[in-house]
Structure formats: structure tokens, C-alpha cells
CSV table of C-alpha atoms and ligand atoms in Angstrom, one decimal:
chain,number,residue,atom,x,y,z
A,35,MET,CA,-93.1,-2.6,-3.0
A,36,SER,CA,-90.1,-4.8,-2.2
A,37,LEU,CA,-86.6,-3.7,-3.3
A,38,PRO,CA,-84.5,-6.2,-5.1
A,39,ASP,CA,-81.5,-7.4,-3.5
A,40,LEU,CA,-78.6,-6.6,-6.0
A,41,GLY,CA,-75.8,-7.9,-3.7
A,42,PRO,CA,-72.8,-5.8,-2.5
A,43,LYS,CA,-72.1,-2.6,-4.2
A,44,PRO,CA,-69.4,-2.7,-6.8
A,45,LEU,CA,-66.5,-0.2,-6.8
A,46,LEU,CA,-67.0,3.0,-9.1
A,47,GLY,CA,-64.0,2.9,-11.6
A,48,TYR,CA,-61.2,5.6,-11.5
A,49,THR,CA,-62.2,6.8,-8.2
A,50,ALA,CA,-61.1,6.6,-4.5
A,51,SER,CA,-57.5,7.4,-5.6
A,52,ILE,CA,-54.8,6.4,-3.1
A,53,LEU,CA,-52.5,9.3,-4.2
A,54,ALA,CA,-51.8,12.3,-2.4
A,55,ARG,CA,-51.2,14.9,-5.4
A,56,VAL,CA,-48.8,17.3,-3.4
A,57,ALA,CA,-49.3,19.9,-5.8
A,58,GLU,CA,-46.9,22.0,-3.6
A,59,ARG,CA,-43.9,19.8,-4.4
A,60,ARG,CA,-44.5,20.0,-8.2
A,61,SER,CA,-41.8,22.8,-8.8
A,62,ASP,CA,-39.3,21.2,-6.2
A,63,THR,CA,-36.9,19.7,-8.7
A,64,ALA,CA,-34.6,18.2,-5.7
A,65,PHE,CA,-37.8,16.4,-4.2
A,66,LEU,CA,-38.8,15.0,-7.6
A,67,ALA,CA,-35.4,13.8,-8.5
A,68,ALA,CA,-35.0,12.1,-5.0
A,69,CYS,CA,-38.4,10.7,-5.6
A,70,GLU,CA,-37.7,9.0,-8.9
A,71,ALA,CA,-34.5,7.6,-7.8
A,72,ASP,CA,-36.1,6.0,-4.7
A,73,LYS,CA,-36.4,2.1,-5.1
A,74,ARG,CA,-40.2,2.4,-4.4
A,75,ALA,CA,-40.9,4.9,-7.2
A,76,GLY,CA,-43.4,3.5,-9.9
A,77,THR,CA,-44.2,4.9,-13.4
A,78,PHE,CA,-47.3,4.1,-15.5
A,79,ALA,CA,-46.3,3.7,-19.4
A,80,ILE,CA,-49.0,4.9,-21.7
A,81,GLY,CA,-48.9,5.0,-25.5
A,82,GLY,CA,-52.1,6.6,-26.9
A,83,GLU,CA,-54.9,4.6,-25.7
A,84,LEU,CA,-52.6,1.7,-24.7
A,85,VAL,CA,-51.3,0.9,-21.1
A,86,VAL,CA,-48.2,-1.1,-21.0
A,87,MET,CA,-47.9,-3.6,-18.1
A,88,LYS,CA,-45.6,-6.3,-16.9
A,89,LYS,CA,-47.0,-9.9,-17.0
A,90,GLY,CA,-46.8,-11.3,-13.3
A,91,ARG,CA,-47.8,-14.3,-11.7
A,92,ASN,CA,-50.7,-12.7,-10.1
A,93,GLY,CA,-52.0,-10.8,-13.3
A,94,ALA,CA,-50.7,-7.6,-14.6
A,95,ASP,CA,-48.7,-5.1,-13.0
A,96,PRO,CA,-48.8,-1.4,-14.4
A,97,LEU,CA,-45.8,-0.2,-12.4
A,98,PHE,CA,-42.4,0.1,-13.8
A,99,ARG,CA,-39.2,1.5,-12.4
A,100,PRO,CA,-38.8,5.1,-14.0
A,101,ASP,CA,-35.8,4.0,-16.0
A,102,GLU,CA,-37.4,0.8,-17.0
A,103,ALA,CA,-40.4,2.7,-18.4
A,104,ARG,CA,-38.2,5.0,-20.4
A,105,ALA,CA,-36.5,2.0,-21.9
A,106,LEU,CA,-39.9,0.7,-23.4
A,107,ALA,CA,-40.1,2.8,-26.5
A,108,PRO,CA,-39.3,6.3,-27.5
A,109,THR,CA,-41.0,8.6,-25.0
A,110,ALA,CA,-42.5,12.2,-24.9
A,111,GLU,CA,-43.8,13.9,-21.8
A,112,GLY,CA,-43.2,12.6,-18.3
A,113,VAL,CA,-45.4,13.7,-15.4
A,114,PHE,CA,-45.6,13.6,-11.5
A,115,LEU,CA,-48.9,12.1,-10.4
A,116,GLY,CA,-48.4,12.1,-6.5
A,117,LEU,CA,-47.4,9.9,-3.6
A,118,ALA,CA,-48.6,6.5,-2.7
A,119,GLY,CA,-47.5,6.8,1.0
A,120,ASP,CA,-43.9,7.8,0.5
A,121,ALA,CA,-43.5,6.4,-3.1
A,122,GLY,CA,-43.6,8.6,-6.0
A,123,ARG,CA,-45.9,7.7,-8.9
A,124,PHE,CA,-45.3,9.0,-12.3
A,125,GLY,CA,-46.6,8.8,-15.7
A,126,ILE,CA,-44.7,8.6,-19.0
A,127,ALA,CA,-45.9,9.0,-22.6
A,128,LEU,CA,-44.6,6.5,-25.0
A,129,ASP,CA,-44.8,6.7,-28.8
A,130,PRO,CA,-48.2,5.3,-29.8
A,131,GLU,CA,-46.9,3.3,-32.6
A,132,ALA,CA,-43.8,1.9,-30.9
A,133,THR,CA,-46.5,0.9,-28.1
A,134,LYS,CA,-48.6,-1.1,-30.5
A,135,ALA,CA,-45.4,-3.0,-31.4
A,136,LEU,CA,-44.7,-3.8,-27.8
A,137,LYS,CA,-47.6,-6.2,-28.1
A,138,GLY,CA,-45.4,-8.7,-29.5
A,139,ARG,CA,-43.3,-8.9,-26.2
A,140,SER,CA,-44.0,-12.0,-24.2
A,141,ASP,CA,-43.0,-10.4,-21.0
A,142,LEU,CA,-45.5,-7.4,-21.4
A,143,PHE,CA,-49.3,-7.1,-21.6
A,144,VAL,CA,-50.5,-4.3,-23.6
A,145,THR,CA,-54.1,-3.3,-23.9
A,146,ASP,CA,-56.4,0.0,-23.4
A,147,LEU,CA,-57.6,1.4,-20.1
A,148,ARG,CA,-61.2,0.6,-20.7
A,149,SER,CA,-60.5,-3.1,-21.0
A,150,ILE,CA,-58.3,-3.1,-17.8
A,151,ALA,CA,-61.0,-1.2,-15.9
A,152,VAL,CA,-64.0,-3.5,-17.1
A,153,GLN,CA,-62.1,-6.9,-16.8
A,154,GLY,CA,-60.3,-5.9,-13.5
A,155,LEU,CA,-57.0,-6.6,-15.1
A,156,VAL,CA,-55.1,-4.4,-12.4
A,157,GLY,CA,-55.5,-4.1,-8.6
A,158,PRO,CA,-58.1,-1.6,-7.7
A,159,GLU,CA,-55.5,0.9,-6.3
A,160,HIS,CA,-54.0,1.5,-9.7
A,161,LEU,CA,-57.1,2.4,-11.6
A,162,ALA,CA,-57.6,6.1,-10.5
A,163,PRO,CA,-53.8,6.8,-11.0
A,164,LEU,CA,-53.8,5.2,-14.3
A,165,ALA,CA,-56.7,7.6,-15.2
A,166,GLU,CA,-54.8,10.5,-13.8
A,167,ALA,CA,-52.0,9.6,-15.9
A,168,LYS,CA,-53.9,9.0,-19.1
A,169,ALA,CA,-55.9,12.2,-18.8
A,170,LEU,CA,-52.8,14.3,-18.3
A,171,LEU,CA,-50.6,12.7,-20.8
A,172,ALA,CA,-53.4,12.8,-23.3
A,173,TRP,CA,-53.6,16.7,-22.7
A,174,HIS,CA,-49.9,17.0,-23.4
A,175,ALA,CA,-50.2,15.0,-26.6
A,176,ARG,CA,-52.8,17.4,-27.9
A,177,HIS,CA,-51.5,20.8,-26.5
A,178,ARG,CA,-48.0,21.0,-27.6
A,179,PHE,CA,-48.4,24.4,-29.2
A,180,CYS,CA,-49.5,27.7,-27.6
A,181,ALA,CA,-53.4,28.2,-28.5
A,182,ASN,CA,-52.5,32.0,-28.2
A,183,CYS,CA,-49.7,32.3,-30.7
A,184,GLY,CA,-48.9,29.1,-32.1
A,185,VAL,CA,-45.3,28.6,-30.7
A,186,ALA,CA,-44.1,25.1,-29.2
A,187,THR,CA,-44.6,25.3,-25.4
A,188,ASN,CA,-42.7,24.0,-22.5
A,189,VAL,CA,-43.7,21.8,-19.9
A,190,SER,CA,-43.5,23.0,-16.3
A,191,GLN,CA,-44.7,22.1,-12.7
A,192,ALA,CA,-43.9,18.4,-13.2
A,193,GLY,CA,-46.3,18.1,-16.1
A,194,TRP,CA,-49.2,20.3,-14.6
A,195,LYS,CA,-48.6,23.4,-16.8
A,196,ARG,CA,-47.2,24.3,-20.2
A,197,GLU,CA,-45.7,27.6,-20.8
A,198,CYS,CA,-45.3,29.8,-23.9
A,199,PRO,CA,-41.9,31.0,-24.3
A,200,SER,CA,-43.1,33.7,-26.8
A,201,CYS,CA,-46.2,35.3,-25.4
A,202,LYS,CA,-45.8,34.1,-22.0
A,203,VAL,CA,-49.3,32.6,-21.8
A,204,GLU,CA,-49.6,29.7,-19.3
A,205,HIS,CA,-51.7,26.6,-20.3
A,206,PHE,CA,-53.2,24.2,-17.7
A,207,PRO,CA,-54.6,20.6,-18.2
A,208,ARG,CA,-58.3,20.8,-19.0
A,209,THR,CA,-61.1,18.6,-17.6
A,210,ASP,CA,-64.4,18.6,-19.6
A,211,PRO,CA,-67.5,18.4,-17.6
A,212,VAL,CA,-70.3,16.1,-18.8
A,213,VAL,CA,-73.7,15.6,-17.2
A,214,ILE,CA,-74.9,12.2,-16.9
A,215,MET,CA,-78.4,11.8,-15.7
A,216,LEU,CA,-81.4,9.7,-15.1
A,217,ALA,CA,-84.8,11.2,-15.7
A,218,ILE,CA,-87.4,9.8,-13.4
A,219,ASP,CA,-91.1,9.8,-13.5
A,220,GLY,CA,-92.4,8.0,-10.4
A,221,ASP,CA,-91.8,4.4,-10.7
A,222,LYS,CA,-90.2,4.6,-14.2
A,223,CYS,CA,-87.1,6.1,-15.6
A,224,LEU,CA,-85.6,7.1,-18.9
A,225,LEU,CA,-82.9,5.2,-20.6
A,226,GLY,CA,-81.4,5.5,-24.2
A,227,ARG,CA,-79.3,3.7,-26.5
A,228,ALA,CA,-76.7,5.3,-28.7
A,229,GLY,CA,-75.6,3.5,-31.9
A,230,ARG,CA,-71.9,3.1,-30.6
A,231,PHE,CA,-73.1,1.3,-27.5
A,232,VAL,CA,-72.5,-2.5,-27.3
A,233,ALA,CA,-75.4,-4.6,-28.4
A,234,ASN,CA,-78.3,-4.8,-25.8
A,235,MET,CA,-76.9,-1.9,-23.6
A,236,TRP,CA,-79.2,0.9,-22.4
A,237,SER,CA,-77.9,3.6,-20.3
A,238,CYS,CA,-78.4,7.3,-18.9
A,239,LEU,CA,-78.6,10.3,-21.3
A,240,ALA,CA,-75.4,12.2,-21.2
A,241,GLY,CA,-73.8,15.3,-22.8
A,242,PHE,CA,-71.1,18.0,-22.4
A,243,VAL,CA,-71.9,21.1,-20.3
A,244,GLU,CA,-71.6,24.2,-22.5
A,245,ALA,CA,-69.9,27.4,-21.8
A,246,ALA,CA,-71.4,29.5,-19.0
A,247,GLU,CA,-74.1,26.9,-18.4
A,248,THR,CA,-74.9,25.5,-15.0
A,249,ILE,CA,-75.2,21.8,-14.3
A,250,GLU,CA,-78.7,21.9,-13.7
A,251,ASP,CA,-79.5,23.6,-17.1
A,252,ALA,CA,-77.2,21.2,-19.0
A,253,VAL,CA,-79.2,18.3,-17.5
A,254,ARG,CA,-82.6,19.8,-18.5
A,255,ARG,CA,-81.3,20.7,-21.8
A,256,GLU,CA,-79.6,17.5,-22.9
A,257,ILE,CA,-82.6,15.5,-21.7
A,258,PHE,CA,-85.0,17.8,-23.5
A,259,GLU,CA,-82.7,17.7,-26.8
A,260,GLU,CA,-82.3,14.0,-26.7
A,261,SER,CA,-85.7,12.7,-25.7
A,262,GLY,CA,-88.3,15.7,-25.7
A,263,ILE,CA,-88.7,15.2,-22.1
A,264,ARG,CA,-88.9,18.3,-19.8
A,265,CYS,CA,-87.5,17.9,-16.3
A,266,THR,CA,-87.3,19.8,-13.1
A,267,ASP,CA,-85.8,18.9,-9.4
A,268,VAL,CA,-82.3,18.3,-10.7
A,269,ASN,CA,-80.2,16.6,-8.0
A,270,TYR,CA,-76.6,16.0,-8.0
A,271,TYR,CA,-75.6,12.2,-7.0
A,272,MET,CA,-71.8,11.6,-7.7
A,273,THR,CA,-69.1,12.2,-9.9
A,274,GLN,CA,-66.5,10.1,-11.9
A,275,PRO,CA,-63.4,10.9,-13.6
A,276,TRP,CA,-63.6,9.5,-17.3
A,277,PRO,CA,-60.4,9.6,-19.0
A,278,TYR,CA,-61.4,9.3,-22.5
A,279,PRO,CA,-59.8,11.7,-23.0
A,280,SER,CA,-60.5,14.1,-19.9
A,281,SER,CA,-64.1,14.3,-18.9
A,282,LEU,CA,-65.7,14.5,-15.4
A,283,MET,CA,-69.0,12.7,-15.3
A,284,ILE,CA,-71.3,14.5,-13.1
A,285,GLY,CA,-74.0,11.9,-12.1
A,286,CYS,CA,-77.5,13.7,-11.6
A,287,THR,CA,-81.3,12.7,-11.4
A,288,ALA,CA,-84.1,14.8,-12.5
A,289,ARG,CA,-87.8,14.7,-12.4
A,290,ALA,CA,-89.8,14.4,-15.6
A,291,THR,CA,-92.8,16.6,-16.2
A,292,ASN,CA,-93.9,14.9,-19.4
A,293,GLU,CA,-94.2,11.6,-20.7
A,294,ASP,CA,-94.1,11.7,-24.5
A,295,ILE,CA,-90.8,10.9,-25.9
A,296,VAL,CA,-89.4,12.4,-29.2
A,297,VAL,CA,-86.0,10.7,-29.9
A,298,ASP,CA,-83.4,12.9,-31.4
A,299,ARG,CA,-82.1,10.2,-33.9
A,300,ALA,CA,-78.8,12.0,-34.6
A,301,GLU,CA,-77.9,11.4,-30.9
A,302,LEU,CA,-79.7,8.3,-30.0
A,303,GLU,CA,-80.8,5.1,-31.8
A,304,ASP,CA,-83.8,4.9,-29.2
A,305,ALA,CA,-85.0,6.1,-25.8
A,306,ARG,CA,-87.7,4.8,-23.7
A,307,TRP,CA,-89.4,4.5,-20.3
A,308,PHE,CA,-88.2,1.4,-18.1
A,309,ASP,CA,-90.2,0.6,-14.9
A,310,ARG,CA,-88.2,-0.3,-11.8
A,311,ASP,CA,-88.8,-4.1,-12.0
A,312,GLU,CA,-87.5,-4.3,-15.5
A,313,VAL,CA,-84.4,-2.3,-14.6
A,314,ALA,CA,-83.9,-4.6,-11.6
A,315,LEU,CA,-83.8,-7.5,-14.0
A,316,MET,CA,-81.4,-5.7,-16.2
A,317,LEU,CA,-78.9,-5.1,-13.2
A,318,GLN,CA,-79.2,-8.9,-12.3
A,319,ARG,CA,-78.5,-9.7,-15.9
A,320,ARG,CA,-81.9,-11.6,-15.9
A,321,HIS,CA,-83.7,-9.6,-18.5
A,322,PRO,CA,-85.7,-11.8,-20.9
A,323,ASN,CA,-84.4,-9.8,-24.0
A,324,GLY,CA,-80.8,-9.8,-22.7
A,325,ILE,CA,-80.6,-6.0,-22.4
A,326,ALA,CA,-78.3,-4.6,-19.6
A,327,PRO,CA,-77.1,-1.3,-18.0
A,328,PRO,CA,-73.5,-0.2,-18.4
A,329,PRO,CA,-71.1,-2.3,-16.3
A,330,PRO,CA,-70.3,-1.4,-12.7
A,331,VAL,CA,-67.2,0.6,-13.7
A,332,ALA,CA,-69.2,3.4,-15.2
A,333,ILE,CA,-71.2,5.8,-13.1
A,334,ALA,CA,-74.5,5.2,-15.2
A,335,HIS,CA,-74.6,1.7,-13.7
A,336,HIS,CA,-74.6,3.3,-10.0
A,337,ILE,CA,-77.0,6.1,-10.8
A,338,ILE,CA,-79.5,3.5,-12.1
A,339,ARG,CA,-78.8,1.0,-9.3
A,340,ALA,CA,-79.2,3.6,-6.7
A,341,TRP,CA,-82.7,4.5,-8.2
A,342,VAL,CA,-83.8,1.0,-8.3
A,343,GLU,CA,-82.6,0.6,-4.6
A,344,ASP,CA,-84.4,3.7,-3.6
A,345,GLU,CA,-81.2,5.6,-2.7
A,346,SER,CA,-81.1,8.2,-5.3
A,347,PRO,CA,-82.3,11.6,-4.4
A,348,LEU,CA,-85.4,11.0,-6.4
A,349,GLY,CA,-86.0,7.6,-5.3
A,350,ALA,CA,-89.7,6.7,-5.0
A,351,ARG,CA,-89.7,7.3,-1.3
A,352,ALA,CA,-87.2,10.3,-1.1
A,353,PRO,CA,-89.1,13.5,-0.6
A,354,VAL,CA,-89.2,16.2,-3.3
A,355,ARG,CA,-86.0,18.4,-2.9
A,356,ALA,CA,-86.0,21.8,-3.4
A,357,GLU,CA,-84.8,22.9,-6.7
A,358,ARG,CA,-87.0,25.7,-7.9
A,359,ALA,CA,-89.5,24.3,-10.4
A,360,ARG,CA,-89.2,25.7,-13.8
A,361,ARG,CA,-91.7,26.0,-16.6
B,971,LIG,ZN1,-47.8,31.9,-27.1
């Protein structure tokens, strides 16, 4: 069997952040003020799902001077993201409705982060910090009141904590773990299509990890629930922050132990087995029916490609790894 040449590996979106988060400086108000006053400081301006950018000669520039960003629209929380070298990077929440209105300004480019990532509208160094800003600001927008007693909470730690002035409970930004996985049976893999997907796109199955559940159990449960396929040998492959609003995608592979698919139509439009040659055509955008995997910005693309290129933990040539087999 010859492996297809799929060309150079694309970058996985929202990863490889250039920022040092310097969490130990988040309560150092003198440091933060100096950072913000420094000429090299940059702020990402986000209103709901929309990112505001400057139109530049070389494309879009998502960094504003902190005072410039505040002047764009009415603002809510501001956060400190970290340092790019010595330069501070901040995020600021703009009023979502006022942000929509900024689409009318000829000097600005306003669009959503998915479009920015898929179309490569900003330099790759900006994607991970933008994801950090979007996830953190979205958490603030949804967590302004104490979940314990209902009182309005105060931001502290440069945006990395909210504190309740009444019951004193501290609230921290949340990240929701999601398993996304490829079930593999020898030379074929299981892909599904959800109704919300763009036409002709097939992808890995995925679902939220539940309370007190291991990643391995979540992988097996989600595959079984959505497709009726039982799995063993769950292996971790890679992870990706997915700021919609605040997930961490945990990419895995698993070995299927039965073949008969029973699709959960509440979750999926369809699911079926694909052999390696067909998936290679999909990755090369040469499939006769025009079907394709998700774009390279998404982790599913990388999991699927790694299997086709025999690099996933369950690639055809890989030895069976030792996760305890389950019935
Ligand atoms: Zn409270």
C-alpha cells in the first residue's frame, strides 16, 4: 500500500501561541499600567462573535493601541492576555451591537473569528491570542453574576478571575473539554455528517466530556451513542483550543470492534465507513462526489490526515497500543 503525498502539513488553527501568559504578573497593577502605556502594546477588540481589525496595505491588522481600541465603541471587560516578547497583549470587549455598526467604517474590517481563521485573514501569530481573547471575553459576558448567590461580581487578576463581594466565592474562566475522535477499523475509518455542517463536509464524531468522566470513556460513549460502534484502544493524538465559546478539543483515535452502524439521527444526518483511498481523495479535494473533510484550521482535518498518512496512533502499521480492552 502506498501512502498518498498530501503536501506540506498545514498549521493547526489557534495553537502555537507566541504569548507568555505571565500569570504571576496579573495582580501587579504597576506592571500592567506600564505595559499598557508602552508604545508596543496591542489590544484585540472583540464584540460578541465579531473581531474588529484595521484595514492595512498587507491585509487586516487586528492590533489596536489600547486607547484606540477603547474609542471604537462602548466597552465592557478588558483582559491581559500576556506578553509578545516585551509587548503587552490585551483584549477588550466591545458592545456587540455597536460592533456590528463598525462594519460601515471604511478604515476597519469587521468579521467573525472562524472566517479569519479559515481564510487566513491575519498573520498566523495572531490566531492563538485572538482565540485566548475571544474565549476569555465570552466567559466574562456570560458570568457577570455570582452563580452561588446572584450578586454582580467584580473582575480581578487582569481578567482571569471574578470575585463575589457578597458571599466571597471566586469564579474562574472555564474551559469545556470536548472529545473529537476517529474510530478506525483496519483500513477504514468512521466519519459522520451533522445537519449544521456545510454541504458535502464529513468529519470525526465529537461530543462534550461529561462530569466525572475520563477522556477514554467519553470517546467510547460518544462513538457508541452516535453510531452504535463499540471501541477499544483509545489513544490521545493532539488538542486544539476552540473558542466557540470556550472548548478544548481533545483529538483521539479508537479501534472499532463492530461494523454495523446505527446512526443517532438526533445528532447526525449520517455516518458511514470510508476507506483510506477515499479519504485521501477527500483530503486532496479530488473526491468524485465533491465531499471533503473539515478545513486545515480544524483538528479533525489533522486527525484524519494523520490516519491516512499512517501517523496516527492507530495507523495501519502502528502496533496495537496498550489501553486495557473492554467488553
Ligand atoms: Zn456570591
